[in-house]
């Protein structure tokens, strides 16, 4: 069965600095999708970034980028120029066969 | 606003009560999901519906009963719940098997007394 592991329960970063959140996953499949979702205190799950496993190029969305290492089954999220509004729970997720499996999440604190 | 609406936002119920959670989307999606989010645990997939047909029941106790009358509406009927069922229940929708993102509702915070 697929699993998603986020080894950092909590992280803190100074405003305007860069932070990297880690995610590893386990699968025997070669074709799948990976996501990072953000859940602020409002509880709304918001998609941050999406990566297709068959694409070698790392996805980027403005200040958010990923380091996708398929062989290592690693999918880390880098947030550049951190802002106070980035404070939230971040969930890494794996999608295949109509199911999304989530990691336990990393709570990100932004220090002013 | 994601286009997925869940009601109620909060629910407190006793163990003998019967209540229902409602989820509605008008995004043209054909897949709908129920997730349970408990403290310090990953989001747990409960049920998946594809074109109104249930395709996944992730070993969920029978005190949780889903209903999907059409591709826009999803219900979760609750009866004789336990205190450990207290959690945030999230509904989501997507285009079936497309790898496109899930759109989530804001959830129902359930407390079972």
Short mmCIF file of C-alpha atoms in Angstrom, two decimals:
data_model
loop_
_atom_site.label_atom_id
_atom_site.label_comp_id
_atom_site.label_asym_id
_atom_site.label_seq_id
_atom_site.Cartn_x
_atom_site.Cartn_y
_atom_site.Cartn_z
CA UNK A 1 0.00 0.00 0.00
CA UNK A 2 1.11 3.51 -0.68
CA UNK A 3 2.29 5.61 2.23
CA UNK A 4 3.27 9.24 2.56
CA UNK A 5 5.68 10.37 5.28
CA UNK A 6 6.30 13.88 6.50
CA UNK A 7 9.06 13.68 9.08
CA UNK A 8 8.81 17.27 10.36
CA UNK A 9 5.73 17.78 12.56
CA UNK A 10 6.54 21.47 13.01
CA UNK A 11 8.87 24.03 11.49
CA UNK A 12 9.54 27.71 11.92
CA UNK A 13 11.01 30.23 9.53
CA UNK A 14 11.76 33.93 9.71
CA UNK A 15 9.63 36.13 7.51
CA UNK A 16 11.24 36.68 4.08
CA UNK A 17 13.48 33.64 4.49
CA UNK A 18 13.31 30.32 2.64
CA UNK A 19 12.09 27.06 4.13
CA UNK A 20 11.93 23.49 2.80
CA UNK A 21 9.36 20.95 3.91
CA UNK A 22 10.19 17.27 3.44
CA UNK A 23 8.03 14.48 2.09
CA UNK A 24 8.79 10.91 1.12
CA UNK A 25 6.40 8.32 -0.23
CA UNK A 26 6.34 4.67 -1.01
CA UNK A 27 4.87 3.20 -4.18
CA UNK A 28 5.61 0.54 -6.73
CA UNK A 29 3.86 2.50 -9.47
CA UNK A 30 5.60 4.63 -12.08
CA UNK A 31 2.70 6.87 -13.03
CA UNK A 32 1.07 8.99 -10.34
CA UNK A 33 0.61 12.54 -9.12
CA UNK A 34 1.94 14.36 -6.09
CA UNK A 35 0.46 17.38 -4.36
CA UNK A 36 1.17 19.84 -1.62
CA UNK A 37 -1.91 21.18 0.13
CA UNK A 38 -2.06 24.00 2.63
CA UNK A 39 -4.60 24.16 5.48
CA UNK A 40 -4.71 27.53 7.26
CA UNK A 41 -6.66 28.05 10.51
CA UNK A 42 -9.80 28.49 8.43
CA UNK A 43 -9.54 24.71 7.79
CA UNK A 44 -9.90 25.18 4.04
CA UNK A 45 -7.62 22.81 2.15
CA UNK A 46 -5.91 24.75 -0.63
CA UNK A 47 -3.79 23.25 -3.38
CA UNK A 48 -0.30 24.74 -3.37
CA UNK A 49 1.39 22.79 -6.13
CA UNK A 50 0.96 19.67 -8.26
CA UNK A 51 3.56 17.40 -9.87
CA UNK A 52 3.03 14.71 -12.49
CA UNK A 53 5.43 11.82 -11.91
CA UNK A 54 6.21 11.35 -15.58
CA UNK A 55 7.51 14.91 -15.82
CA UNK A 56 11.10 15.34 -14.75
CA UNK A 57 10.84 19.10 -14.53
CA UNK A 58 10.09 20.37 -11.06
CA UNK A 59 6.80 22.24 -10.70
CA UNK A 60 6.82 25.87 -9.61
CA UNK A 61 4.06 28.27 -8.57
CA UNK A 62 5.33 31.75 -7.81
CA UNK A 63 7.19 31.49 -4.48
CA UNK A 64 6.53 27.75 -4.19
CA UNK A 65 8.64 25.10 -5.88
CA UNK A 66 9.29 21.42 -5.44
CA UNK A 67 12.31 19.18 -5.58
CA UNK A 68 10.97 15.95 -7.07
CA UNK A 69 13.37 13.02 -6.87
CA UNK A 70 11.49 10.08 -8.37
CA UNK A 71 14.11 7.43 -7.75
CA UNK A 72 14.45 8.48 -4.13
CA UNK A 73 10.65 8.88 -3.82
CA UNK A 74 11.12 12.32 -2.38
CA UNK A 75 8.94 15.38 -2.94
CA UNK A 76 10.01 18.41 -0.92
CA UNK A 77 8.37 21.85 -0.98
CA UNK A 78 10.44 25.03 -0.96
CA UNK A 79 8.81 28.29 0.06
CA UNK A 80 10.82 31.37 -0.85
CA UNK A 81 10.38 34.82 0.67
CA UNK A 82 8.12 33.43 3.42
CA UNK A 83 5.13 35.58 4.31
CA UNK A 84 2.93 35.66 7.41
CA UNK A 85 0.07 34.29 5.32
CA UNK A 86 2.07 31.14 4.66
CA UNK A 87 1.54 30.00 8.25
CA UNK A 88 -0.52 26.82 8.03
CA UNK A 89 -0.47 23.04 8.08
CA UNK A 90 1.09 21.66 4.92
CA UNK A 91 0.12 18.23 3.67
CA UNK A 92 1.97 16.18 1.10
CA UNK A 93 -0.28 13.87 -0.91
CA UNK A 94 0.01 11.02 -3.40
CA UNK A 95 -2.64 10.35 -6.02
CA UNK A 96 -3.28 7.26 -8.08
CA UNK A 97 -6.31 5.16 -8.94
CA UNK A 98 -8.79 7.79 -7.82
CA UNK A 99 -7.45 8.00 -4.27
CA UNK A 100 -5.36 10.63 -2.62
CA UNK A 101 -3.26 9.54 0.34
CA UNK A 102 -2.08 12.29 2.68
CA UNK A 103 0.86 12.58 5.02
CA UNK A 104 0.41 13.65 8.64
CA UNK A 105 1.30 17.22 7.87
CA UNK A 106 3.88 19.81 8.88
CA UNK A 107 2.82 22.86 10.85
CA UNK A 108 4.69 25.90 9.56
CA UNK A 109 5.17 28.95 11.77
CA UNK A 110 6.29 32.26 10.30
CA UNK A 111 8.28 34.44 12.69
CA UNK A 112 7.91 38.20 12.13
CA UNK B 1 -14.50 29.78 -1.94
CA UNK B 2 -13.70 26.48 -3.65
CA UNK B 3 -17.13 25.63 -5.00
CA UNK B 4 -17.65 22.81 -2.50
CA UNK B 5 -20.10 23.65 0.29
CA UNK B 6 -20.44 21.66 3.49
CA UNK B 7 -23.13 22.03 6.12
CA UNK B 8 -23.25 22.31 9.02
CA UNK B 9 -19.90 23.87 9.94
CA UNK B 10 -20.15 22.60 13.50
CA UNK B 11 -22.15 19.75 15.00
CA UNK B 12 -22.45 18.48 18.53
CA UNK B 13 -24.32 15.26 19.05
CA UNK B 14 -24.93 12.64 21.68
CA UNK B 15 -24.07 9.01 21.11
CA UNK B 16 -27.71 8.08 20.57
CA UNK B 17 -28.49 10.82 18.06
CA UNK B 18 -28.88 10.54 14.31
CA UNK B 19 -27.58 13.37 12.17
CA UNK B 20 -26.45 13.95 8.61
CA UNK B 21 -23.63 15.92 7.02
CA UNK B 22 -24.22 17.47 3.63
CA UNK B 23 -21.85 18.30 0.82
CA UNK B 24 -22.69 20.05 -2.44
CA UNK B 25 -20.64 20.96 -5.50
CA UNK B 26 -21.59 22.56 -8.80
CA UNK B 27 -18.20 22.30 -10.45
CA UNK B 28 -19.24 19.60 -12.88
CA UNK B 29 -17.14 17.03 -11.05
CA UNK B 30 -18.09 13.38 -11.10
CA UNK B 31 -16.10 12.11 -8.13
CA UNK B 32 -16.84 12.95 -4.52
CA UNK B 33 -15.01 11.97 -1.35
CA UNK B 34 -15.40 11.92 2.42
CA UNK B 35 -12.26 12.35 4.53
CA UNK B 36 -11.88 12.27 8.31
CA UNK B 37 -9.28 14.53 9.92
CA UNK B 38 -8.41 13.74 13.53
CA UNK B 39 -5.79 15.44 15.63
CA UNK B 40 -2.28 14.08 15.06
CA UNK B 41 -3.41 11.63 12.37
CA UNK B 42 -3.29 11.84 8.60
CA UNK B 43 -6.41 12.61 6.66
CA UNK B 44 -8.23 9.32 6.37
CA UNK B 45 -10.11 8.50 3.20
CA UNK B 46 -13.54 7.14 4.15
CA UNK B 47 -15.61 6.88 0.99
CA UNK B 48 -15.25 7.56 -2.72
CA UNK B 49 -18.10 7.97 -5.19
CA UNK B 50 -17.69 7.92 -8.95
CA UNK B 51 -20.74 8.92 -10.96
CA UNK B 52 -22.90 8.21 -7.88
CA UNK B 53 -21.48 4.71 -7.48
CA UNK B 54 -19.48 3.94 -4.38
CA UNK B 55 -16.06 2.71 -5.40
CA UNK B 56 -14.27 2.81 -2.07
CA UNK B 57 -15.25 2.02 1.48
CA UNK B 58 -12.10 2.21 3.49
CA UNK B 59 -13.13 -0.15 6.31
CA UNK B 60 -15.40 2.46 7.78
CA UNK B 61 -17.72 1.35 10.63
CA UNK B 62 -21.35 0.93 9.69
CA UNK B 63 -22.38 3.77 12.00
CA UNK B 64 -21.25 5.97 9.10
CA UNK B 65 -23.54 5.63 6.11
CA UNK B 66 -22.83 7.59 2.90
CA UNK B 67 -25.37 8.55 0.31
CA UNK B 68 -24.80 10.05 -3.13
CA UNK B 69 -28.14 10.76 -4.83
CA UNK B 70 -26.49 12.53 -7.75
CA UNK B 71 -23.04 13.69 -8.78
CA UNK B 72 -23.53 17.09 -7.12
CA UNK B 73 -24.60 15.99 -3.65
CA UNK B 74 -23.05 13.78 -1.03
CA UNK B 75 -24.33 12.97 2.45
CA UNK B 76 -22.83 11.25 5.45
CA UNK B 77 -25.47 9.83 7.77
CA UNK B 78 -24.36 9.37 11.36
CA UNK B 79 -25.93 7.19 14.05
CA UNK B 80 -24.84 5.84 17.41
CA UNK B 81 -21.42 7.44 17.13
CA UNK B 82 -18.62 7.11 19.65
CA UNK B 83 -16.59 9.91 21.26
CA UNK B 84 -13.56 8.83 19.20
CA UNK B 85 -15.52 9.76 16.08
CA UNK B 86 -15.12 13.41 17.02
CA UNK B 87 -13.12 14.97 14.17
CA UNK B 88 -13.23 17.30 11.22
CA UNK B 89 -15.07 15.70 8.30
CA UNK B 90 -14.02 17.00 4.93
CA UNK B 91 -15.81 16.58 1.65
CA UNK B 92 -13.98 16.90 -1.66
CA UNK B 93 -14.72 16.59 -5.35
CA UNK B 94 -12.72 16.16 -8.53
CA UNK B 95 -12.83 15.00 -12.11
CA UNK B 96 -12.70 11.23 -11.94
CA UNK B 97 -9.28 9.61 -12.46
CA UNK B 98 -7.81 12.73 -14.01
CA UNK B 99 -5.04 13.47 -11.54
CA UNK B 100 -6.57 16.90 -11.25
CA UNK B 101 -6.67 18.44 -7.85
CA UNK B 102 -9.33 17.80 -5.25
CA UNK B 103 -11.50 20.72 -4.33
CA UNK B 104 -12.29 20.65 -0.63
CA UNK B 105 -15.11 22.03 1.41
CA UNK B 106 -14.47 23.81 4.71
CA UNK B 107 -15.45 20.77 6.70
CA UNK B 108 -17.82 19.93 9.52
CA UNK B 109 -16.30 19.92 12.99
CA UNK B 110 -18.07 17.09 14.78
CA UNK B 111 -18.09 16.59 18.53
CA UNK B 112 -19.65 13.44 19.97
CA UNK B 113 -20.54 13.65 23.64
#
